[in-house]
Each structure stands twice: as structure tokens, then as C-alpha cells.
PDB file of C-alpha atoms in Angstrom:
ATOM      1  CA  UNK A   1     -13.366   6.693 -33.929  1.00  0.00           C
ATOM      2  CA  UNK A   2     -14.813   9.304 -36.223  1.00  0.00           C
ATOM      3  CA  UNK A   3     -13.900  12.286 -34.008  1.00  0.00           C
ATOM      4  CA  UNK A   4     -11.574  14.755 -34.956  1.00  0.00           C
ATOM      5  CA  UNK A   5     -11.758  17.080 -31.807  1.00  0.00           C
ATOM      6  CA  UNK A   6     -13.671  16.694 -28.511  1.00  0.00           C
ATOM      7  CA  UNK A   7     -14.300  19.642 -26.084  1.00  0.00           C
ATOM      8  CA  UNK A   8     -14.412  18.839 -22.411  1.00  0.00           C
ATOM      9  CA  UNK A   9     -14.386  19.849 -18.847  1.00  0.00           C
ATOM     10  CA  UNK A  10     -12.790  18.787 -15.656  1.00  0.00           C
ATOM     11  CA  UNK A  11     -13.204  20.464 -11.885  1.00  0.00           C
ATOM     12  CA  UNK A  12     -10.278  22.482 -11.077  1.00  0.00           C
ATOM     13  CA  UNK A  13      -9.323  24.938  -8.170  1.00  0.00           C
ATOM     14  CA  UNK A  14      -9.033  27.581 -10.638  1.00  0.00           C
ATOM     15  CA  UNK A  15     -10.727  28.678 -14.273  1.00  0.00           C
ATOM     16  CA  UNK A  16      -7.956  27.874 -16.950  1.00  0.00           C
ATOM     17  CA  UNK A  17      -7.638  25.913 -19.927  1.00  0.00           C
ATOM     18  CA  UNK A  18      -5.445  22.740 -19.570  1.00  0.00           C
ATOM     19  CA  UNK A  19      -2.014  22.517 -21.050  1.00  0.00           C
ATOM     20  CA  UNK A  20      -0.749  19.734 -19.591  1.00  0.00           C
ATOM     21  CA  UNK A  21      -1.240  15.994 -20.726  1.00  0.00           C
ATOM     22  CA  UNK A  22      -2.990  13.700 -18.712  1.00  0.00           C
ATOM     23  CA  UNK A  23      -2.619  10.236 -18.216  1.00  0.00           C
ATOM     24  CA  UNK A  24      -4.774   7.483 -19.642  1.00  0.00           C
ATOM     25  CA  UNK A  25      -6.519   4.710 -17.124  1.00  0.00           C
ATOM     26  CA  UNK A  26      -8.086   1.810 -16.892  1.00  0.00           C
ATOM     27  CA  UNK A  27     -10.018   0.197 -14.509  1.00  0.00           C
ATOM     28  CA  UNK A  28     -11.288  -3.497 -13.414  1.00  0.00           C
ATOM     29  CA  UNK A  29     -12.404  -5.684 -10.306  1.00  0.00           C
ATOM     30  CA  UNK A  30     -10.800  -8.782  -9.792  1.00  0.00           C
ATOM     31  CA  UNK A  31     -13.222 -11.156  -7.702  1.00  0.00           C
ATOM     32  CA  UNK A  32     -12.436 -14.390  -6.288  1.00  0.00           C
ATOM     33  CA  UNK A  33     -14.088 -17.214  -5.602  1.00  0.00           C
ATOM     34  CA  UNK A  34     -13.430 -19.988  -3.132  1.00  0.00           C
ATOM     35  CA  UNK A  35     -14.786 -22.210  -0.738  1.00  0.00           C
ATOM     36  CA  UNK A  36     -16.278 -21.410   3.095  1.00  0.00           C
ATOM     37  CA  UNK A  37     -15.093 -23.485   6.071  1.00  0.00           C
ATOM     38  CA  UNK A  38     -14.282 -23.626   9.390  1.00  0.00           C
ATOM     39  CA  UNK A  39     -10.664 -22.025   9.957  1.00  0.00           C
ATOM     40  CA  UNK A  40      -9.995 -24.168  13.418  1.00  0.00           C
ATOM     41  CA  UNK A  41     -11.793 -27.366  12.419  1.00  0.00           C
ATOM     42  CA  UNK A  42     -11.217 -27.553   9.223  1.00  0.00           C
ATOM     43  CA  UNK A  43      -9.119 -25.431   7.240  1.00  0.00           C
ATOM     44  CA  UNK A  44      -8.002 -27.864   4.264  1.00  0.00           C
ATOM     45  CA  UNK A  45     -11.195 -27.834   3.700  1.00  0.00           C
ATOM     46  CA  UNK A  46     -11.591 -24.018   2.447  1.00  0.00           C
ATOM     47  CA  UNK A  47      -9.927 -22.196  -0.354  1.00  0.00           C
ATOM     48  CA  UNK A  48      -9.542 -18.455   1.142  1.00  0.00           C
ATOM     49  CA  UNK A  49     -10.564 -15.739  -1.817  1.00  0.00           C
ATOM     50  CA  UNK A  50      -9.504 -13.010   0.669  1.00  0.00           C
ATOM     51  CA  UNK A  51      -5.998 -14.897   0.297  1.00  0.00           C
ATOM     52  CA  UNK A  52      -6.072 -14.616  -2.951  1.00  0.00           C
ATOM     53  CA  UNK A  53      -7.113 -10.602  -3.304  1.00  0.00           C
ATOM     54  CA  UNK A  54      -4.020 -10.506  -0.855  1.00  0.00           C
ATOM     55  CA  UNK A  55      -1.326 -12.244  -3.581  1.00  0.00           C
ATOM     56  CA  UNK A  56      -2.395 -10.713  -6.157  1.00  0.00           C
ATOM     57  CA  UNK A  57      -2.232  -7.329  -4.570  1.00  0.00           C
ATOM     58  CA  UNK A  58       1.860  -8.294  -2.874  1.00  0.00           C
ATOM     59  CA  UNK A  59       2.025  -9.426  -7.223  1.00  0.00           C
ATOM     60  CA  UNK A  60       0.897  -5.599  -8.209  1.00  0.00           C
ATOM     61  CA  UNK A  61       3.028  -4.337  -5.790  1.00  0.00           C
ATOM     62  CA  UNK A  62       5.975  -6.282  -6.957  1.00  0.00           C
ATOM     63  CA  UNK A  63       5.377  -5.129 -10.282  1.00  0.00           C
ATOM     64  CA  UNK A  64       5.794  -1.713  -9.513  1.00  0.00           C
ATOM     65  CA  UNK A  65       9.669  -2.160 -10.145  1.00  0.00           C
ATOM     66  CA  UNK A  66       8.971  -2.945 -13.775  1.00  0.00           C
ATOM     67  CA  UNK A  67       6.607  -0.578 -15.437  1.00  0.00           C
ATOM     68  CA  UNK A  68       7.339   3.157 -17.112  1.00  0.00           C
ATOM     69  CA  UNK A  69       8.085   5.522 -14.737  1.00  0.00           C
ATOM     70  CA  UNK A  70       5.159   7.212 -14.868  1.00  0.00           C
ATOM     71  CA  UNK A  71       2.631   4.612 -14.212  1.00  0.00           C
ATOM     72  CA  UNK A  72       0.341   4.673 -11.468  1.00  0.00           C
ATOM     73  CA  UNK A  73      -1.329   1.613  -9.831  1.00  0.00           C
ATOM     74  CA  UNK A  74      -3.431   2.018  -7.168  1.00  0.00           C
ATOM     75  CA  UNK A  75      -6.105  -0.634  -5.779  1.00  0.00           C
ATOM     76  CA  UNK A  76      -9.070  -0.574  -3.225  1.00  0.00           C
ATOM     77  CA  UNK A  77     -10.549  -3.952  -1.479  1.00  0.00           C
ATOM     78  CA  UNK A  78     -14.214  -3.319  -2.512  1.00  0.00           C
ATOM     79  CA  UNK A  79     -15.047  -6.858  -0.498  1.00  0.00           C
ATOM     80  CA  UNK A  80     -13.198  -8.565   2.224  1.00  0.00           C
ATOM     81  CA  UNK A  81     -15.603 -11.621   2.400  1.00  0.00           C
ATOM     82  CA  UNK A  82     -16.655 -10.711   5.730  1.00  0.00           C
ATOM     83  CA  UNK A  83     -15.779 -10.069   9.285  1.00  0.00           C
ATOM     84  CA  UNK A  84     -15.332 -13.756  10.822  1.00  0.00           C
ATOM     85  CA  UNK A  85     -11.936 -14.667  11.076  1.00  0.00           C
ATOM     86  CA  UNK A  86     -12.773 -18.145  12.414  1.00  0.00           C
ATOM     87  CA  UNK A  87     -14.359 -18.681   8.666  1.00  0.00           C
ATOM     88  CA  UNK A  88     -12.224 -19.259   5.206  1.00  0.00           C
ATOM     89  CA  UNK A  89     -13.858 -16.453   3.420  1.00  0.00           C
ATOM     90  CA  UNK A  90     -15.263 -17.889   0.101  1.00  0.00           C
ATOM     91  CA  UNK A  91     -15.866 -14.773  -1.969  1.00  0.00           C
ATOM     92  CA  UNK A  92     -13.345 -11.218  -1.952  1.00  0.00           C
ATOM     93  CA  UNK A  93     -12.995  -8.587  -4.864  1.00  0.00           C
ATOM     94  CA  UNK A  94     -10.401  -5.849  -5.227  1.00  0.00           C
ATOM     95  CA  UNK A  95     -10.413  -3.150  -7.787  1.00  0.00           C
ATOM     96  CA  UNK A  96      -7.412  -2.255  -9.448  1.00  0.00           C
ATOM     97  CA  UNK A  97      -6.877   1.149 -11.558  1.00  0.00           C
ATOM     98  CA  UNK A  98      -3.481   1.277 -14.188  1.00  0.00           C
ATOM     99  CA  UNK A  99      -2.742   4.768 -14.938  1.00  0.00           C
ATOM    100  CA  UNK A 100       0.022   5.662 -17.821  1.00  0.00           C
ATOM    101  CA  UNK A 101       0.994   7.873 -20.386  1.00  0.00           C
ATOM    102  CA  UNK A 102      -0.343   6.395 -23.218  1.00  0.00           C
ATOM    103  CA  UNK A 103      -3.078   3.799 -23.601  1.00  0.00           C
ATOM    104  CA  UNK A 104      -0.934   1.712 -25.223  1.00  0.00           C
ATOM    105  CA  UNK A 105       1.445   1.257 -22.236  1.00  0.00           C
ATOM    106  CA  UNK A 106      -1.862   1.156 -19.850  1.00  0.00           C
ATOM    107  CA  UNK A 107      -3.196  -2.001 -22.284  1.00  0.00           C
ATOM    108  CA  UNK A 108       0.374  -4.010 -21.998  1.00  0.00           C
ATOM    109  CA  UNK A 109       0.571  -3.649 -18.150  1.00  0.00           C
ATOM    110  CA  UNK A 110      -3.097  -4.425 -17.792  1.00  0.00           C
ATOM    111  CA  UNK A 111      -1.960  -7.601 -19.220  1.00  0.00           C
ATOM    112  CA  UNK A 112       0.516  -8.389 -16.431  1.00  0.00           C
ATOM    113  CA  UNK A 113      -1.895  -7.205 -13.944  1.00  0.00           C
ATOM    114  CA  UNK A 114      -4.336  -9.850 -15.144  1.00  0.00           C
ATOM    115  CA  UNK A 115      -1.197 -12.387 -14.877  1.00  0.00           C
ATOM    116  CA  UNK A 116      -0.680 -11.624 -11.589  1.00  0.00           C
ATOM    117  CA  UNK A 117      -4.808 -11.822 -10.568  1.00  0.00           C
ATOM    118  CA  UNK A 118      -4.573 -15.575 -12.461  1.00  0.00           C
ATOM    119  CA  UNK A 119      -1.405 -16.628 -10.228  1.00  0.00           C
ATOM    120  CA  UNK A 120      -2.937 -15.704  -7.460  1.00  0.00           C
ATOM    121  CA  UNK A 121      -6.282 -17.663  -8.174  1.00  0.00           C
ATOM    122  CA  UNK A 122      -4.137 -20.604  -9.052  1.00  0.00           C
ATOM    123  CA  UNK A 123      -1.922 -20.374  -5.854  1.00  0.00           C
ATOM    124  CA  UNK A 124      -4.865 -20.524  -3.670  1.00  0.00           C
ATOM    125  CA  UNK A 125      -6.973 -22.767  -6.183  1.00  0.00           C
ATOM    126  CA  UNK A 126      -9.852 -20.421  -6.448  1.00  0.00           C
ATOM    127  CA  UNK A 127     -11.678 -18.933  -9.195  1.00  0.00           C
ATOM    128  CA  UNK A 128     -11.077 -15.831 -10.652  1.00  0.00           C
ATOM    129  CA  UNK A 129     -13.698 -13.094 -12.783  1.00  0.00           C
ATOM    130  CA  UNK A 130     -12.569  -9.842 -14.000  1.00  0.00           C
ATOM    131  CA  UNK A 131     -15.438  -7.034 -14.427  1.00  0.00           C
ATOM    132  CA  UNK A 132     -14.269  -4.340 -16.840  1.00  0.00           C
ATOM    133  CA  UNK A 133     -15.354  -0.905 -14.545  1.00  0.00           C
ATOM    134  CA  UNK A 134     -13.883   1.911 -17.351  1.00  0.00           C
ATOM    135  CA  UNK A 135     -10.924   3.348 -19.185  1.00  0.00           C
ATOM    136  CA  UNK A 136      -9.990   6.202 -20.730  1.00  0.00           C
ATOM    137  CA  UNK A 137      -6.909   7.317 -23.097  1.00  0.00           C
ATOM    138  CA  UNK A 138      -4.572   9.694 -23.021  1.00  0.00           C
ATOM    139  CA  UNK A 139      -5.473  13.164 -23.550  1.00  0.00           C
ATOM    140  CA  UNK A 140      -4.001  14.235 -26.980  1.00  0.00           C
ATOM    141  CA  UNK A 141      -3.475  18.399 -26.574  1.00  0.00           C
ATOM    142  CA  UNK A 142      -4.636  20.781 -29.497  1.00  0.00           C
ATOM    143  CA  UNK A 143      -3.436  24.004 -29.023  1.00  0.00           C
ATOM    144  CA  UNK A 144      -4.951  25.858 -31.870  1.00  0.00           C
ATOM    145  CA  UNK A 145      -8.406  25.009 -29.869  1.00  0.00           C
ATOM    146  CA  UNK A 146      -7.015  25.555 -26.484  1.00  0.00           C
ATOM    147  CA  UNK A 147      -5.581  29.024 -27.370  1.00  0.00           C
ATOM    148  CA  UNK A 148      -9.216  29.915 -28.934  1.00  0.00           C
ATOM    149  CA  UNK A 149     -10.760  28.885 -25.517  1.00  0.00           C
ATOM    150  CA  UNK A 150      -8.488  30.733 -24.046  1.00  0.00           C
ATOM    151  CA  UNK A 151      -9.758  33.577 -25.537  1.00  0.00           C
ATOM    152  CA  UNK A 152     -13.294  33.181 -25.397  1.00  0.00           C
ATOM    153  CA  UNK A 153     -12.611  32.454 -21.344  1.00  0.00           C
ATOM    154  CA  UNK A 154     -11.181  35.704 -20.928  1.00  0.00           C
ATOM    155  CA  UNK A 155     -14.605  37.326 -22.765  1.00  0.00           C
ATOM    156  CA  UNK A 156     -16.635  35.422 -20.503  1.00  0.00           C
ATOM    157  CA  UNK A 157     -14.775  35.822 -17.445  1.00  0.00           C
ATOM    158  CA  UNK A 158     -14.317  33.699 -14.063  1.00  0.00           C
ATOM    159  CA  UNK A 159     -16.921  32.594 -12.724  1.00  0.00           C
ATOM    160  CA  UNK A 160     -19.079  35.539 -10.250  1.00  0.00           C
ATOM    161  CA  UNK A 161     -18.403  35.277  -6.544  1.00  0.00           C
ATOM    162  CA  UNK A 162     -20.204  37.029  -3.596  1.00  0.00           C
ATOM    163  CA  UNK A 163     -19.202  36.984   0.141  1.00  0.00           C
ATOM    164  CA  UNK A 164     -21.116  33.829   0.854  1.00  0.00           C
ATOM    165  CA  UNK A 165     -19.247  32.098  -1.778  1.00  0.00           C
ATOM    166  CA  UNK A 166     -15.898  33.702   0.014  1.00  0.00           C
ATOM    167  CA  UNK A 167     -17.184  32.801   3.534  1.00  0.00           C
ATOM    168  CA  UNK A 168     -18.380  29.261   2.344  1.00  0.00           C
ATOM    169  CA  UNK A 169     -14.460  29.026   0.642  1.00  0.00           C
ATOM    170  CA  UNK A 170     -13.051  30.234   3.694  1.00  0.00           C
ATOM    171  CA  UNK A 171     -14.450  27.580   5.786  1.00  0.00           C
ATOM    172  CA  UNK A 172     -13.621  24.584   3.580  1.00  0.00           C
ATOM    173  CA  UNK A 173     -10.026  25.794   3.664  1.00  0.00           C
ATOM    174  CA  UNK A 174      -9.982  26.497   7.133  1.00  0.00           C
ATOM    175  CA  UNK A 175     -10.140  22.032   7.028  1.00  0.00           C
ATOM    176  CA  UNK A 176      -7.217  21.662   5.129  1.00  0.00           C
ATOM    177  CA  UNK A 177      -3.249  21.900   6.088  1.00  0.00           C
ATOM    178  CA  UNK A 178      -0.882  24.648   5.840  1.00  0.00           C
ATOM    179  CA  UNK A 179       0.429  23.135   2.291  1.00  0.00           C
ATOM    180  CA  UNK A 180      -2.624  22.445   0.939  1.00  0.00           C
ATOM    181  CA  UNK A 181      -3.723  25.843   1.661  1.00  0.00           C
ATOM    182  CA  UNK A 182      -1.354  27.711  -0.722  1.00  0.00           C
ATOM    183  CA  UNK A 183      -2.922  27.552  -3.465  1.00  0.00           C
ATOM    184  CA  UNK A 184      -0.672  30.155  -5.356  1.00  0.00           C
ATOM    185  CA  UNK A 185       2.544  27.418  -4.532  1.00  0.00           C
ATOM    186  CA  UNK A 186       0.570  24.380  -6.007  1.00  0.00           C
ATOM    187  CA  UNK A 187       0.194  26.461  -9.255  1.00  0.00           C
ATOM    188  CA  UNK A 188       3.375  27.578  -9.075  1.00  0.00           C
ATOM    189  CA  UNK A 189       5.105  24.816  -8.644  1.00  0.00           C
ATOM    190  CA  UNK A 190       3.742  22.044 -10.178  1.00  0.00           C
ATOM    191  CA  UNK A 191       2.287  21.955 -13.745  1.00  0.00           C
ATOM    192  CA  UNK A 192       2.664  25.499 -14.976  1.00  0.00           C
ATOM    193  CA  UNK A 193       5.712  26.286 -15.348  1.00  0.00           C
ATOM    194  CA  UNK A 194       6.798  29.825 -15.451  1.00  0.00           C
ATOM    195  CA  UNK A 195       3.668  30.767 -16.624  1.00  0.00           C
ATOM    196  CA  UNK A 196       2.413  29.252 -13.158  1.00  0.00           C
ATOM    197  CA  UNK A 197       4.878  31.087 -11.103  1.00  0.00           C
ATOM    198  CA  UNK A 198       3.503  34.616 -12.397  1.00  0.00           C
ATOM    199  CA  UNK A 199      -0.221  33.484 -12.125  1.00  0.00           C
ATOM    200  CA  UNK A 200       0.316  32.652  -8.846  1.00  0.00           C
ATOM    201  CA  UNK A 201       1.022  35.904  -7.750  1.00  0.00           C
ATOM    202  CA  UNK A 202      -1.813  37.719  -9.106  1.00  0.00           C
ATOM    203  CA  UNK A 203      -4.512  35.164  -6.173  1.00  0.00           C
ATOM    204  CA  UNK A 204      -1.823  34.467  -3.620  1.00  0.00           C
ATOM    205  CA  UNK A 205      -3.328  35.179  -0.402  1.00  0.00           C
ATOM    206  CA  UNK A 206      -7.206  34.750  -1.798  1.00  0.00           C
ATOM    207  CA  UNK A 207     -10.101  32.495  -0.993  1.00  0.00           C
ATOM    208  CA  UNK A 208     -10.864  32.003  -4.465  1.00  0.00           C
ATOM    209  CA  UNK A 209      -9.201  32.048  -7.934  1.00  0.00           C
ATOM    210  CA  UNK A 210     -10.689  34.868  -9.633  1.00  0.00           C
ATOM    211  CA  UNK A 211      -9.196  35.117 -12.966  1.00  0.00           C
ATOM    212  CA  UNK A 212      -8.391  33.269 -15.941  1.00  0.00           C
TER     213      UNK A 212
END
């Protein structure tokens, strides 16, 4: 609120002024709580959380059918409740992240992700607690400001390079595979458009982007 424009950064593999919308995000973990027993002598008596991070993920995964096409859902098992399978694990957490265009499409199917983390806690009658982790919106584009960066970046320049910084580059890509090597294609191919394509020629072959 209160802000009319906001200047900000984001790493790169190249020095260039973003033209290209990005998506907004939310994130949250989704812990359950259930009840520890024995899983040979007595398994009616536990209520498995880890079966319950395991619904509601087969839930977000159903989902996936029904959302914009655009969305993104991805999900990482921050606890698993342990590493005895001979024990109904009583506590497991998973954290989900909703990615969208707009925030107000990231909101709505944050809603039926939260559906989905209930069912599963009333499925396997456990408890469930959400823990907000962060969000962020859409990115709205100005290009009066961009184009005025723009200029101000050439000014300035890339950033200065020596032959360690090629050697250290040089290494780090010697680590990757052959597609993730060509830089130049990535560029040209993905989120640049034309534009991209005749950038691209001007560092194919290089170590390191050196222009703007």
C-alpha cells in the first residue's frame, strides 16, 4: 500500500533489465499431528501424521487438473516423523509453494490447497496447523522505468571480469550438461523473444555475459 513504484533486483546469468512478468507465490507448512504406537502390536492404536502429509500431497496432486494453466505447485517433506517404520509416526510437516499469475488466482487455490490439508487430517483423524512461510504478488511491469534503467545500465556497464573470474566460470560450467551450457539458446529461446535471439549471438560461445 502507499507505493507507487518499487526498484528491485534478482540474480540472473546475464546483466539486463527484466521484461517479462513473473509469477506471484505463496508459501505455507502444513504439519500434522497424531498419535505414536507400535505398528505390529498395536496399530489402531496410532493415528499416522506421515499418512496424512501423504493424502494431502496425492489431494495437491489431483488438483493439478483443475487450476490455470500456468500455476505451479510444488511441495517438499520438511519432516517425515522419523526413521522407524515399526512406529506410527505422530508428528510430519510438508511445505507447499502455489505459484500463479496473479495473486488473486494464487489466494483462491491456496484455499483448495488448505481443503485438501483439512481432508487429509480428517481422513486419518489427526490434527492439522498451517504456518504461513511467505508470499509475494505478481510483478506489475513499468516500462517507462525499465527503459530508463536500461539506459543508465548501458552508462554503467556489465559488471568487470578478469581471467580468474573466466577460469572460476569455466569450471562451474564445466559441472553442468550440454543444454544447460548454452547459454546463448536459453536466451534465445525462452523469454526474449526476437530480441533474445539477436542477443544471443553477440556471448554465444563465452564464459560470461558481458554486455547489457
Amino acid at each position: 500500500n502507499d507505493v507507487d513504484a518499487a526498484i528491485t533486483w534478482h540474480p540472473f546469468t546475464s546483466s539486463n533489465i527484466m521484461t517479462f512478468n513473473v509469477l506471484a507465490t505463496i508459501s505455507s507448512y502444513f504439519k500434522f499431528y497424531g498419535k505414536s504406537s507400535h505398528a505390529s502390536g498395536s496399530p489402531h492404536h496410532g493415528r499416522s501424521a506421515l499418512d496424512a502429509v501423504e493424502l494431502m500431497n496425492v489431494g495437491v496432486n489431483f488438483l493439478r487438473e483443475h487450476v490455470e494453466q500456468d500455476t505451479r505447485m510444488h511441495y517438499a517433506i520438511t519432516d517425515t516423523g522419523g526413521s522407524s517404520p515399526n512406529v506410527v509416526q505422530s508428528e510430519a510437516a510438508v511445505l507447499h509453494q502455489i505459484r500463479a499469475p496473479k495473486l488473486s488466482q494464487v489466494r483462491e487455490i491456496y484455499e483448495r490447497v488448505l481443503n485438501i490439508a483439512k481432508g487429509a487430517a480428517l481422513m486419518t483423524d489427526t490434527k492439522l496447523e498451517v504456518v504461513f512461510d511467505k508470499a509475494s504478488s505478481n510483478v506489475l511491469l513499468n516500462n517507462v522505468l525499465g527503459a530508463l534503467l536500461y539506459e543508465k545500465f548501458k552508462e554503467v556497464g556489465p559488471v568487470p571480469v578478469n581471467d580468474k573470474d573466466l577460469e572460476y566460470a569455466r569450471k562451474i560450467r564445466e559441472t553442468l550438461s550440454g543444454k544447460e551450457k548454452h547459454l546463448d539458446e536459453f536466451i534465445a529461446n525462452s523469454m526474449f523473444g526476437e530480441v533474445g535471439r539477436e542477443v544471443a549471438k553477440q556471448f554465444s560461445g563465452k564464459e560470461i555475459i558481458d554486455i547489457i
